[in-house]
């Protein structure tokens, strides 16, 4: 087991680290008024971020909350831009050690992983193993216990960074001592790390023939239905007792029946677009074409939007869906 990594507040607030964090936080957002204002006065703005980090806190510490439905209702907490710079400065130093602690078949919020890699891995597993068990945590982000998460991170790190993390956790509580704000970069990495404990436990069980996790969606492949049931009982007990989390009712099906994952339907021989992904593609296409008709964007911007929409279909076999959509609703000419 690697030693604990020492990270001090001076390391996080170092000028070179803050400058790299600034450009990471601003990537793709430089035209936004708050980002443009920060960049226009970058030396002084970064100085304020540095002073806050050296004091063991964020420069603002308050988020803007709003509700979305994607597809289920969620409350998103959008941090102000100075806080997002601080988040990136923190994660830049923590991420290499956090990566070491994750198993190779965990795919969310990781360099070189992501949804496409997850879906392709699921197809490989479906070809080898006849049954799968899909588990999901009930209200995962609001349910993460701060004390257990901090104890876990204390096994990875030492130094002043733990005080900053404790301050961060204390700024948001969905229930007393619980909850991570959905939408924060730190929340993604901390939530991913916390369920890494369930990954290692599952992989140590004889009934588990294959594994995949994408944030709080955990899929285990088995040799038989009986093995899947034994896995479910073991995982439910572990998540309840060790992680203080509650699992939703499981999905236990033959691999040949298809697995819903990351907006797609995965079969041993093919990958199809899921209903939610097809609906999202239709809605986004209508939105971009409406902008073009109104004159808000030009033809080149519309073409880039089409390219991004087609990228949403990879690696699914989507040619039939796209042909049917073009026949039903031809694009602008």
Short mmCIF file of N, CA, C and O in Angstrom, two decimals, residues 134-257:
data_model
loop_
_atom_site.label_atom_id
_atom_site.label_comp_id
_atom_site.label_asym_id
_atom_site.label_seq_id
_atom_site.Cartn_x
_atom_site.Cartn_y
_atom_site.Cartn_z
N UNK A 134 -26.96 -5.44 -11.28
CA UNK A 134 -26.73 -4.00 -11.30
C UNK A 134 -27.24 -3.39 -10.00
O UNK A 134 -28.40 -3.56 -9.64
N UNK A 135 -26.35 -2.67 -9.32
CA UNK A 135 -26.67 -2.06 -8.03
C UNK A 135 -26.52 -0.55 -8.13
O UNK A 135 -25.63 -0.05 -8.83
N UNK A 136 -27.35 0.15 -7.40
CA UNK A 136 -27.32 1.61 -7.40
C UNK A 136 -27.59 2.07 -5.97
O UNK A 136 -28.43 1.50 -5.28
N UNK A 137 -26.87 3.11 -5.54
CA UNK A 137 -27.02 3.61 -4.18
C UNK A 137 -28.18 4.60 -4.13
O UNK A 137 -28.33 5.47 -4.99
N UNK A 138 -29.00 4.49 -3.11
CA UNK A 138 -30.13 5.39 -2.92
C UNK A 138 -29.62 6.78 -2.51
O UNK A 138 -28.97 6.92 -1.48
N UNK A 139 -29.95 7.80 -3.34
CA UNK A 139 -29.57 9.19 -3.04
C UNK A 139 -28.10 9.26 -2.61
O UNK A 139 -27.77 9.70 -1.50
N UNK A 140 -27.21 8.86 -3.52
CA UNK A 140 -25.82 8.65 -3.12
C UNK A 140 -25.14 9.92 -2.60
O UNK A 140 -24.66 9.95 -1.46
N UNK A 141 -25.07 10.97 -3.40
CA UNK A 141 -24.32 12.16 -2.98
C UNK A 141 -24.85 12.73 -1.66
O UNK A 141 -24.05 13.06 -0.77
N UNK A 142 -26.17 12.86 -1.47
CA UNK A 142 -26.65 13.38 -0.18
C UNK A 142 -26.40 12.44 1.00
O UNK A 142 -26.52 12.87 2.15
N UNK A 143 -26.08 11.16 0.73
CA UNK A 143 -25.97 10.18 1.81
C UNK A 143 -24.54 9.94 2.28
O UNK A 143 -24.33 9.26 3.29
N UNK A 144 -23.54 10.47 1.60
CA UNK A 144 -22.14 10.16 1.96
C UNK A 144 -21.83 10.73 3.35
O UNK A 144 -21.97 11.93 3.59
N UNK A 145 -21.43 9.88 4.30
CA UNK A 145 -21.12 10.37 5.66
C UNK A 145 -19.75 11.06 5.71
O UNK A 145 -18.74 10.50 5.28
N UNK A 146 -19.72 12.27 6.24
CA UNK A 146 -18.48 13.05 6.27
C UNK A 146 -17.38 12.38 7.09
O UNK A 146 -16.21 12.37 6.68
N UNK A 147 -17.73 11.82 8.24
CA UNK A 147 -16.69 11.28 9.11
C UNK A 147 -15.99 10.09 8.46
O UNK A 147 -14.76 9.98 8.51
N UNK A 148 -16.75 9.23 7.81
CA UNK A 148 -16.13 8.05 7.18
C UNK A 148 -15.35 8.43 5.93
O UNK A 148 -14.31 7.84 5.64
N UNK A 149 -15.86 9.40 5.18
CA UNK A 149 -15.12 9.87 4.01
C UNK A 149 -13.80 10.50 4.45
O UNK A 149 -12.74 10.23 3.86
N UNK A 150 -13.84 11.33 5.48
CA UNK A 150 -12.61 11.98 5.94
C UNK A 150 -11.62 10.96 6.48
O UNK A 150 -10.40 11.07 6.26
N UNK A 151 -12.12 9.93 7.16
CA UNK A 151 -11.23 8.88 7.66
C UNK A 151 -10.58 8.12 6.50
O UNK A 151 -9.40 7.76 6.57
N UNK A 152 -11.35 7.90 5.44
CA UNK A 152 -10.79 7.24 4.26
C UNK A 152 -9.69 8.10 3.63
O UNK A 152 -8.61 7.60 3.29
N UNK A 153 -9.96 9.39 3.46
CA UNK A 153 -8.97 10.28 2.85
C UNK A 153 -7.74 10.42 3.73
O UNK A 153 -6.63 10.63 3.22
N UNK A 154 -7.92 10.30 5.04
CA UNK A 154 -6.77 10.36 5.95
C UNK A 154 -5.86 9.15 5.80
O UNK A 154 -4.71 9.19 6.27
N UNK A 155 -6.35 8.08 5.19
CA UNK A 155 -5.48 6.93 4.88
C UNK A 155 -4.69 7.16 3.60
O UNK A 155 -3.76 6.40 3.32
N UNK A 156 -5.05 8.18 2.86
CA UNK A 156 -4.36 8.49 1.60
C UNK A 156 -3.42 9.70 1.74
O UNK A 156 -2.42 9.78 1.06
N UNK A 157 -3.80 10.65 2.63
CA UNK A 157 -3.09 11.93 2.71
C UNK A 157 -2.78 12.29 4.16
O UNK A 157 -3.41 11.79 5.09
N UNK A 158 -1.85 13.21 4.30
CA UNK A 158 -1.55 13.81 5.59
C UNK A 158 -1.16 15.27 5.35
O UNK A 158 -0.89 15.68 4.22
N UNK A 159 -1.16 16.05 6.41
CA UNK A 159 -0.81 17.46 6.27
C UNK A 159 -2.03 18.35 6.35
O UNK A 159 -3.16 17.92 6.62
N UNK A 160 -1.82 19.62 6.06
CA UNK A 160 -2.87 20.62 6.16
C UNK A 160 -4.04 20.41 5.23
O UNK A 160 -5.12 20.96 5.46
N UNK A 161 -3.86 19.60 4.18
CA UNK A 161 -4.95 19.36 3.23
C UNK A 161 -6.17 18.74 3.92
O UNK A 161 -7.31 19.01 3.53
N UNK A 162 -5.95 17.94 4.97
CA UNK A 162 -7.08 17.32 5.65
C UNK A 162 -7.95 18.34 6.36
O UNK A 162 -9.18 18.19 6.42
N UNK A 163 -7.34 19.41 6.87
CA UNK A 163 -8.13 20.47 7.50
C UNK A 163 -8.97 21.21 6.45
O UNK A 163 -10.12 21.56 6.72
N UNK A 164 -8.39 21.44 5.27
CA UNK A 164 -9.15 22.09 4.20
C UNK A 164 -10.31 21.21 3.74
O UNK A 164 -11.43 21.70 3.53
N UNK A 165 -10.07 19.90 3.62
CA UNK A 165 -11.15 18.99 3.22
C UNK A 165 -12.25 18.97 4.27
O UNK A 165 -13.44 18.98 3.95
N UNK A 166 -11.86 18.95 5.54
CA UNK A 166 -12.87 18.97 6.62
C UNK A 166 -13.69 20.25 6.55
O UNK A 166 -14.91 20.23 6.76
N UNK A 167 -13.05 21.37 6.26
CA UNK A 167 -13.78 22.64 6.11
C UNK A 167 -14.75 22.55 4.94
O UNK A 167 -15.91 22.98 5.05
N UNK A 168 -14.28 21.99 3.81
CA UNK A 168 -15.14 21.83 2.63
C UNK A 168 -16.37 20.99 2.94
O UNK A 168 -17.49 21.35 2.59
N UNK A 169 -16.16 19.86 3.60
CA UNK A 169 -17.27 18.97 3.90
C UNK A 169 -18.27 19.65 4.84
O UNK A 169 -19.48 19.49 4.68
N UNK A 170 -17.77 20.41 5.77
CA UNK A 170 -18.66 21.06 6.73
C UNK A 170 -19.51 22.16 6.12
O UNK A 170 -20.52 22.56 6.72
N UNK A 171 -19.15 22.66 4.93
CA UNK A 171 -19.92 23.73 4.31
C UNK A 171 -21.21 23.24 3.67
O UNK A 171 -22.07 24.05 3.30
N UNK A 172 -21.37 21.93 3.51
CA UNK A 172 -22.58 21.41 2.86
C UNK A 172 -23.05 20.17 3.62
O UNK A 172 -22.30 19.22 3.81
N UNK A 173 -24.31 20.19 4.03
CA UNK A 173 -24.91 19.05 4.71
C UNK A 173 -26.35 18.88 4.21
O UNK A 173 -27.18 19.77 4.40
N UNK A 174 -26.63 17.74 3.60
CA UNK A 174 -28.01 17.42 3.24
C UNK A 174 -28.76 16.87 4.46
O UNK A 174 -29.95 17.11 4.63
N UNK A 175 -28.04 16.10 5.26
CA UNK A 175 -28.48 15.64 6.57
C UNK A 175 -27.32 15.90 7.52
O UNK A 175 -26.18 16.11 7.06
N UNK A 176 -27.55 15.92 8.82
CA UNK A 176 -26.43 16.19 9.74
C UNK A 176 -25.25 15.26 9.50
O UNK A 176 -25.37 14.04 9.57
N UNK A 177 -24.10 15.85 9.16
CA UNK A 177 -22.89 15.07 8.94
C UNK A 177 -22.87 14.28 7.65
O UNK A 177 -22.01 13.40 7.49
N UNK A 178 -23.74 14.58 6.71
CA UNK A 178 -23.81 13.82 5.46
C UNK A 178 -24.00 14.75 4.26
O UNK A 178 -24.62 15.80 4.38
N UNK A 179 -23.50 14.29 3.13
CA UNK A 179 -23.84 14.94 1.88
C UNK A 179 -22.67 15.63 1.19
O UNK A 179 -21.84 16.27 1.83
N UNK A 180 -22.63 15.49 -0.14
CA UNK A 180 -21.68 16.18 -0.99
C UNK A 180 -22.48 16.99 -2.01
O UNK A 180 -23.47 16.48 -2.56
N UNK A 181 -22.09 18.22 -2.31
CA UNK A 181 -22.84 19.03 -3.26
C UNK A 181 -22.66 18.52 -4.70
O UNK A 181 -21.53 18.46 -5.20
N UNK A 182 -23.74 18.16 -5.35
CA UNK A 182 -23.68 17.72 -6.74
C UNK A 182 -23.30 18.91 -7.60
O UNK A 182 -23.91 19.97 -7.52
N UNK A 183 -22.27 18.75 -8.43
CA UNK A 183 -21.82 19.82 -9.30
C UNK A 183 -20.43 20.31 -8.98
O UNK A 183 -19.82 21.01 -9.80
N UNK A 184 -19.89 19.96 -7.82
CA UNK A 184 -18.54 20.40 -7.45
C UNK A 184 -17.51 19.38 -7.90
O UNK A 184 -17.72 18.17 -7.78
N UNK A 185 -16.39 19.86 -8.41
CA UNK A 185 -15.31 18.96 -8.84
C UNK A 185 -14.83 18.09 -7.68
O UNK A 185 -14.59 16.89 -7.86
N UNK A 186 -14.70 18.66 -6.51
CA UNK A 186 -14.25 17.89 -5.36
C UNK A 186 -15.23 16.78 -5.02
O UNK A 186 -14.82 15.67 -4.66
N UNK A 187 -16.52 17.05 -5.16
CA UNK A 187 -17.54 16.04 -4.83
C UNK A 187 -17.40 14.82 -5.75
O UNK A 187 -17.53 13.68 -5.30
N UNK A 188 -17.16 15.06 -7.03
CA UNK A 188 -17.03 13.95 -7.97
C UNK A 188 -15.90 13.01 -7.55
O UNK A 188 -16.05 11.79 -7.53
N UNK A 189 -14.76 13.60 -7.21
CA UNK A 189 -13.60 12.77 -6.86
C UNK A 189 -13.77 12.11 -5.50
O UNK A 189 -13.40 10.94 -5.32
N UNK A 190 -14.32 12.84 -4.53
CA UNK A 190 -14.49 12.25 -3.20
C UNK A 190 -15.54 11.13 -3.23
O UNK A 190 -15.37 10.08 -2.61
N UNK A 191 -16.65 11.35 -3.97
CA UNK A 191 -17.68 10.31 -4.07
C UNK A 191 -17.15 9.09 -4.79
O UNK A 191 -17.45 7.94 -4.41
N UNK A 192 -16.35 9.31 -5.82
CA UNK A 192 -15.77 8.19 -6.56
C UNK A 192 -14.84 7.38 -5.66
O UNK A 192 -14.83 6.15 -5.68
N UNK A 193 -14.08 8.09 -4.84
CA UNK A 193 -13.14 7.41 -3.95
C UNK A 193 -13.87 6.61 -2.88
O UNK A 193 -13.44 5.51 -2.52
N UNK A 194 -14.96 7.15 -2.35
CA UNK A 194 -15.65 6.48 -1.25
C UNK A 194 -16.19 5.12 -1.68
O UNK A 194 -16.07 4.14 -0.94
N UNK A 195 -16.78 5.04 -2.87
CA UNK A 195 -17.31 3.75 -3.33
C UNK A 195 -16.22 2.83 -3.85
O UNK A 195 -16.50 1.67 -4.17
N UNK A 196 -15.00 3.31 -3.92
CA UNK A 196 -13.90 2.41 -4.25
C UNK A 196 -13.76 1.29 -3.22
O UNK A 196 -13.25 0.20 -3.54
N UNK A 197 -14.21 1.56 -1.99
CA UNK A 197 -14.20 0.51 -0.97
C UNK A 197 -15.11 -0.65 -1.37
O UNK A 197 -14.78 -1.82 -1.15
N UNK A 198 -16.26 -0.34 -1.96
CA UNK A 198 -17.18 -1.38 -2.42
C UNK A 198 -16.60 -2.16 -3.60
O UNK A 198 -16.84 -3.36 -3.73
N UNK A 199 -15.83 -1.48 -4.45
CA UNK A 199 -15.18 -2.17 -5.57
C UNK A 199 -14.26 -3.27 -5.08
O UNK A 199 -14.31 -4.41 -5.55
N UNK A 200 -13.40 -2.92 -4.14
CA UNK A 200 -12.43 -3.92 -3.66
C UNK A 200 -13.12 -5.06 -2.94
O UNK A 200 -12.69 -6.22 -3.05
N UNK A 201 -14.17 -4.75 -2.20
CA UNK A 201 -14.90 -5.81 -1.51
C UNK A 201 -15.54 -6.76 -2.53
O UNK A 201 -15.43 -7.99 -2.39
N UNK A 202 -16.18 -6.21 -3.56
CA UNK A 202 -16.85 -7.05 -4.56
C UNK A 202 -15.84 -7.94 -5.29
O UNK A 202 -16.10 -9.13 -5.52
N UNK A 203 -14.70 -7.37 -5.65
CA UNK A 203 -13.71 -8.14 -6.40
C UNK A 203 -13.09 -9.26 -5.57
O UNK A 203 -12.51 -10.20 -6.12
N UNK A 204 -13.22 -9.19 -4.26
CA UNK A 204 -12.72 -10.26 -3.40
C UNK A 204 -13.70 -11.39 -3.17
O UNK A 204 -13.36 -12.38 -2.51
N UNK A 205 -14.92 -11.27 -3.71
CA UNK A 205 -15.93 -12.31 -3.53
C UNK A 205 -15.84 -13.35 -4.65
O UNK A 205 -15.75 -13.00 -5.84
N UNK A 206 -15.89 -14.62 -4.29
CA UNK A 206 -15.76 -15.68 -5.29
C UNK A 206 -16.88 -15.65 -6.32
O UNK A 206 -16.68 -16.04 -7.47
N UNK A 207 -18.06 -15.20 -5.93
CA UNK A 207 -19.20 -15.19 -6.86
C UNK A 207 -19.08 -14.12 -7.92
O UNK A 207 -19.81 -14.15 -8.92
N UNK A 208 -18.17 -13.16 -7.74
CA UNK A 208 -18.03 -12.05 -8.68
C UNK A 208 -17.06 -12.44 -9.79
O UNK A 208 -15.85 -12.58 -9.56
N UNK A 209 -17.59 -12.58 -11.02
CA UNK A 209 -16.74 -12.94 -12.16
C UNK A 209 -16.28 -11.72 -12.96
O UNK A 209 -15.29 -11.79 -13.68
N UNK A 210 -17.00 -10.63 -12.88
CA UNK A 210 -16.64 -9.41 -13.60
C UNK A 210 -17.18 -8.20 -12.87
O UNK A 210 -18.18 -8.29 -12.13
N UNK A 211 -16.55 -7.05 -13.07
CA UNK A 211 -16.88 -5.85 -12.30
C UNK A 211 -16.82 -4.62 -13.19
O UNK A 211 -15.98 -4.51 -14.09
N UNK A 212 -17.71 -3.66 -12.90
CA UNK A 212 -17.68 -2.34 -13.52
C UNK A 212 -18.37 -1.37 -12.58
O UNK A 212 -19.41 -1.70 -12.00
N UNK A 213 -17.80 -0.18 -12.42
CA UNK A 213 -18.51 0.87 -11.70
C UNK A 213 -18.39 2.18 -12.44
O UNK A 213 -17.30 2.54 -12.91
N UNK A 214 -19.51 2.88 -12.56
CA UNK A 214 -19.52 4.24 -13.08
C UNK A 214 -20.21 5.09 -12.02
O UNK A 214 -21.43 5.12 -11.94
N UNK A 215 -19.40 5.77 -11.20
CA UNK A 215 -19.85 6.52 -10.03
C UNK A 215 -20.65 5.61 -9.11
O UNK A 215 -20.10 4.68 -8.55
N UNK A 216 -21.98 5.82 -8.95
CA UNK A 216 -22.71 4.95 -8.01
C UNK A 216 -23.47 3.83 -8.71
O UNK A 216 -24.26 3.15 -8.06
N UNK A 217 -23.24 3.62 -10.00
CA UNK A 217 -23.78 2.46 -10.71
C UNK A 217 -22.74 1.35 -10.69
O UNK A 217 -21.65 1.50 -11.26
N UNK A 218 -23.06 0.26 -10.02
CA UNK A 218 -22.13 -0.85 -9.87
C UNK A 218 -22.72 -2.08 -10.56
O UNK A 218 -23.86 -2.46 -10.28
N UNK A 219 -21.97 -2.68 -11.48
CA UNK A 219 -22.42 -3.86 -12.22
C UNK A 219 -21.45 -5.00 -11.94
O UNK A 219 -20.24 -4.85 -12.10
N UNK A 220 -22.01 -6.14 -11.52
CA UNK A 220 -21.22 -7.34 -11.25
C UNK A 220 -21.74 -8.47 -12.12
O UNK A 220 -22.94 -8.71 -12.16
N UNK A 221 -20.83 -9.15 -12.81
CA UNK A 221 -21.23 -10.29 -13.66
C UNK A 221 -20.97 -11.59 -12.92
O UNK A 221 -20.02 -11.71 -12.12
N UNK A 222 -21.84 -12.57 -13.18
CA UNK A 222 -21.82 -13.82 -12.42
C UNK A 222 -21.99 -15.02 -13.35
O UNK A 222 -22.45 -14.89 -14.48
N UNK A 223 -21.68 -16.18 -12.81
CA UNK A 223 -21.82 -17.42 -13.56
C UNK A 223 -23.24 -17.98 -13.49
O UNK A 223 -23.63 -18.78 -14.34
N UNK A 224 -24.00 -17.56 -12.48
CA UNK A 224 -25.35 -18.11 -12.31
C UNK A 224 -26.22 -17.11 -11.58
O UNK A 224 -25.73 -16.16 -10.94
N UNK A 225 -27.53 -17.34 -11.65
CA UNK A 225 -28.47 -16.50 -10.92
C UNK A 225 -28.27 -16.62 -9.41
O UNK A 225 -28.37 -15.64 -8.66
N UNK A 226 -27.95 -17.83 -8.97
CA UNK A 226 -27.72 -18.04 -7.53
C UNK A 226 -26.51 -17.24 -7.05
O UNK A 226 -26.53 -16.65 -5.96
N UNK A 227 -25.44 -17.20 -7.86
CA UNK A 227 -24.28 -16.38 -7.50
C UNK A 227 -24.66 -14.91 -7.40
O UNK A 227 -24.19 -14.19 -6.52
N UNK A 228 -25.49 -14.44 -8.33
CA UNK A 228 -25.91 -13.04 -8.32
C UNK A 228 -26.68 -12.72 -7.04
O UNK A 228 -26.51 -11.65 -6.45
N UNK A 229 -27.54 -13.63 -6.62
CA UNK A 229 -28.29 -13.40 -5.37
C UNK A 229 -27.36 -13.36 -4.17
O UNK A 229 -27.54 -12.54 -3.26
N UNK A 230 -26.37 -14.23 -4.14
CA UNK A 230 -25.42 -14.21 -3.03
C UNK A 230 -24.61 -12.90 -3.04
O UNK A 230 -24.34 -12.32 -1.98
N UNK A 231 -24.25 -12.46 -4.23
CA UNK A 231 -23.53 -11.20 -4.34
C UNK A 231 -24.36 -10.04 -3.80
O UNK A 231 -23.85 -9.15 -3.11
N UNK A 232 -25.63 -10.04 -4.15
CA UNK A 232 -26.49 -8.94 -3.70
C UNK A 232 -26.56 -8.88 -2.18
O UNK A 232 -26.44 -7.81 -1.57
N UNK A 233 -26.74 -10.03 -1.55
CA UNK A 233 -26.82 -10.05 -0.09
C UNK A 233 -25.52 -9.55 0.53
O UNK A 233 -25.53 -8.78 1.50
N UNK A 234 -24.39 -9.99 -0.03
CA UNK A 234 -23.09 -9.56 0.52
C UNK A 234 -22.88 -8.07 0.34
O UNK A 234 -22.44 -7.38 1.26
N UNK A 235 -23.21 -7.55 -0.84
CA UNK A 235 -22.99 -6.14 -1.12
C UNK A 235 -23.94 -5.26 -0.31
O UNK A 235 -23.56 -4.18 0.16
N UNK A 236 -25.15 -5.70 -0.14
CA UNK A 236 -26.10 -4.92 0.65
C UNK A 236 -25.62 -4.79 2.09
O UNK A 236 -25.68 -3.71 2.68
N UNK A 237 -25.13 -5.90 2.64
CA UNK A 237 -24.62 -5.85 4.01
C UNK A 237 -23.39 -4.98 4.13
O UNK A 237 -23.26 -4.19 5.08
N UNK A 238 -22.47 -5.08 3.18
CA UNK A 238 -21.24 -4.29 3.23
C UNK A 238 -21.55 -2.79 3.13
O UNK A 238 -21.02 -1.98 3.91
N UNK A 239 -22.40 -2.42 2.18
CA UNK A 239 -22.71 -1.00 1.99
C UNK A 239 -23.43 -0.42 3.21
O UNK A 239 -23.20 0.73 3.59
N UNK A 240 -24.28 -1.22 3.82
CA UNK A 240 -25.01 -0.74 4.99
C UNK A 240 -24.10 -0.61 6.21
O UNK A 240 -24.10 0.42 6.89
N UNK A 241 -23.32 -1.65 6.48
CA UNK A 241 -22.54 -1.69 7.71
C UNK A 241 -21.24 -0.89 7.61
O UNK A 241 -20.90 -0.14 8.52
N UNK A 242 -20.53 -1.02 6.51
CA UNK A 242 -19.22 -0.39 6.39
C UNK A 242 -19.29 1.02 5.82
O UNK A 242 -18.48 1.88 6.19
N UNK A 243 -20.21 1.26 4.89
CA UNK A 243 -20.27 2.57 4.22
C UNK A 243 -21.45 3.42 4.67
O UNK A 243 -21.53 4.59 4.31
N UNK A 244 -22.38 2.83 5.41
CA UNK A 244 -23.59 3.53 5.86
C UNK A 244 -24.39 4.07 4.68
O UNK A 244 -24.90 5.19 4.69
N UNK A 245 -24.52 3.23 3.66
CA UNK A 245 -25.27 3.57 2.46
C UNK A 245 -26.36 2.52 2.24
O UNK A 245 -26.19 1.35 2.61
N UNK A 246 -27.44 2.93 1.59
CA UNK A 246 -28.56 2.02 1.29
C UNK A 246 -28.62 1.78 -0.21
O UNK A 246 -28.59 2.72 -1.00
N UNK A 247 -28.73 0.51 -0.60
CA UNK A 247 -28.85 0.17 -2.00
C UNK A 247 -30.31 0.17 -2.44
O UNK A 247 -31.19 -0.23 -1.69
N UNK A 248 -30.55 0.60 -3.67
CA UNK A 248 -31.87 0.48 -4.26
C UNK A 248 -32.14 -0.99 -4.58
O UNK A 248 -31.21 -1.83 -4.58
N UNK A 249 -33.40 -1.37 -4.89
CA UNK A 249 -33.66 -2.74 -5.33
C UNK A 249 -32.78 -3.09 -6.54
O UNK A 249 -32.61 -2.26 -7.44
N UNK A 250 -32.21 -4.28 -6.58
CA UNK A 250 -31.25 -4.62 -7.63
C UNK A 250 -31.92 -4.95 -8.96
O UNK A 250 -33.12 -5.25 -9.02
N UNK A 251 -31.13 -4.90 -10.01
CA UNK A 251 -31.53 -5.42 -11.32
C UNK A 251 -30.70 -6.67 -11.56
O UNK A 251 -29.48 -6.61 -11.60
N UNK A 252 -31.36 -7.82 -11.69
CA UNK A 252 -30.69 -9.10 -11.88
C UNK A 252 -31.26 -9.73 -13.14
O UNK A 252 -32.43 -10.12 -13.18
N UNK A 253 -30.44 -9.82 -14.20
CA UNK A 253 -30.94 -10.28 -15.50
C UNK A 253 -29.86 -11.06 -16.24
O UNK A 253 -28.67 -10.91 -15.96
N UNK A 254 -30.29 -11.88 -17.23
CA UNK A 254 -29.31 -12.49 -18.11
C UNK A 254 -28.60 -11.42 -18.95
O UNK A 254 -29.22 -10.43 -19.36
N UNK A 255 -27.33 -11.61 -19.21
CA UNK A 255 -26.59 -10.65 -20.03
C UNK A 255 -27.20 -10.49 -21.41
O UNK A 255 -27.16 -9.40 -22.00
N UNK A 256 -27.79 -11.57 -21.93
CA UNK A 256 -28.38 -11.52 -23.26
C UNK A 256 -29.60 -10.59 -23.33
O UNK A 256 -29.99 -10.16 -24.42
N UNK A 257 -30.19 -10.26 -22.18
CA UNK A 257 -31.36 -9.37 -22.17
C UNK A 257 -30.98 -7.90 -22.26
O UNK A 257 -31.86 -7.06 -22.45
#
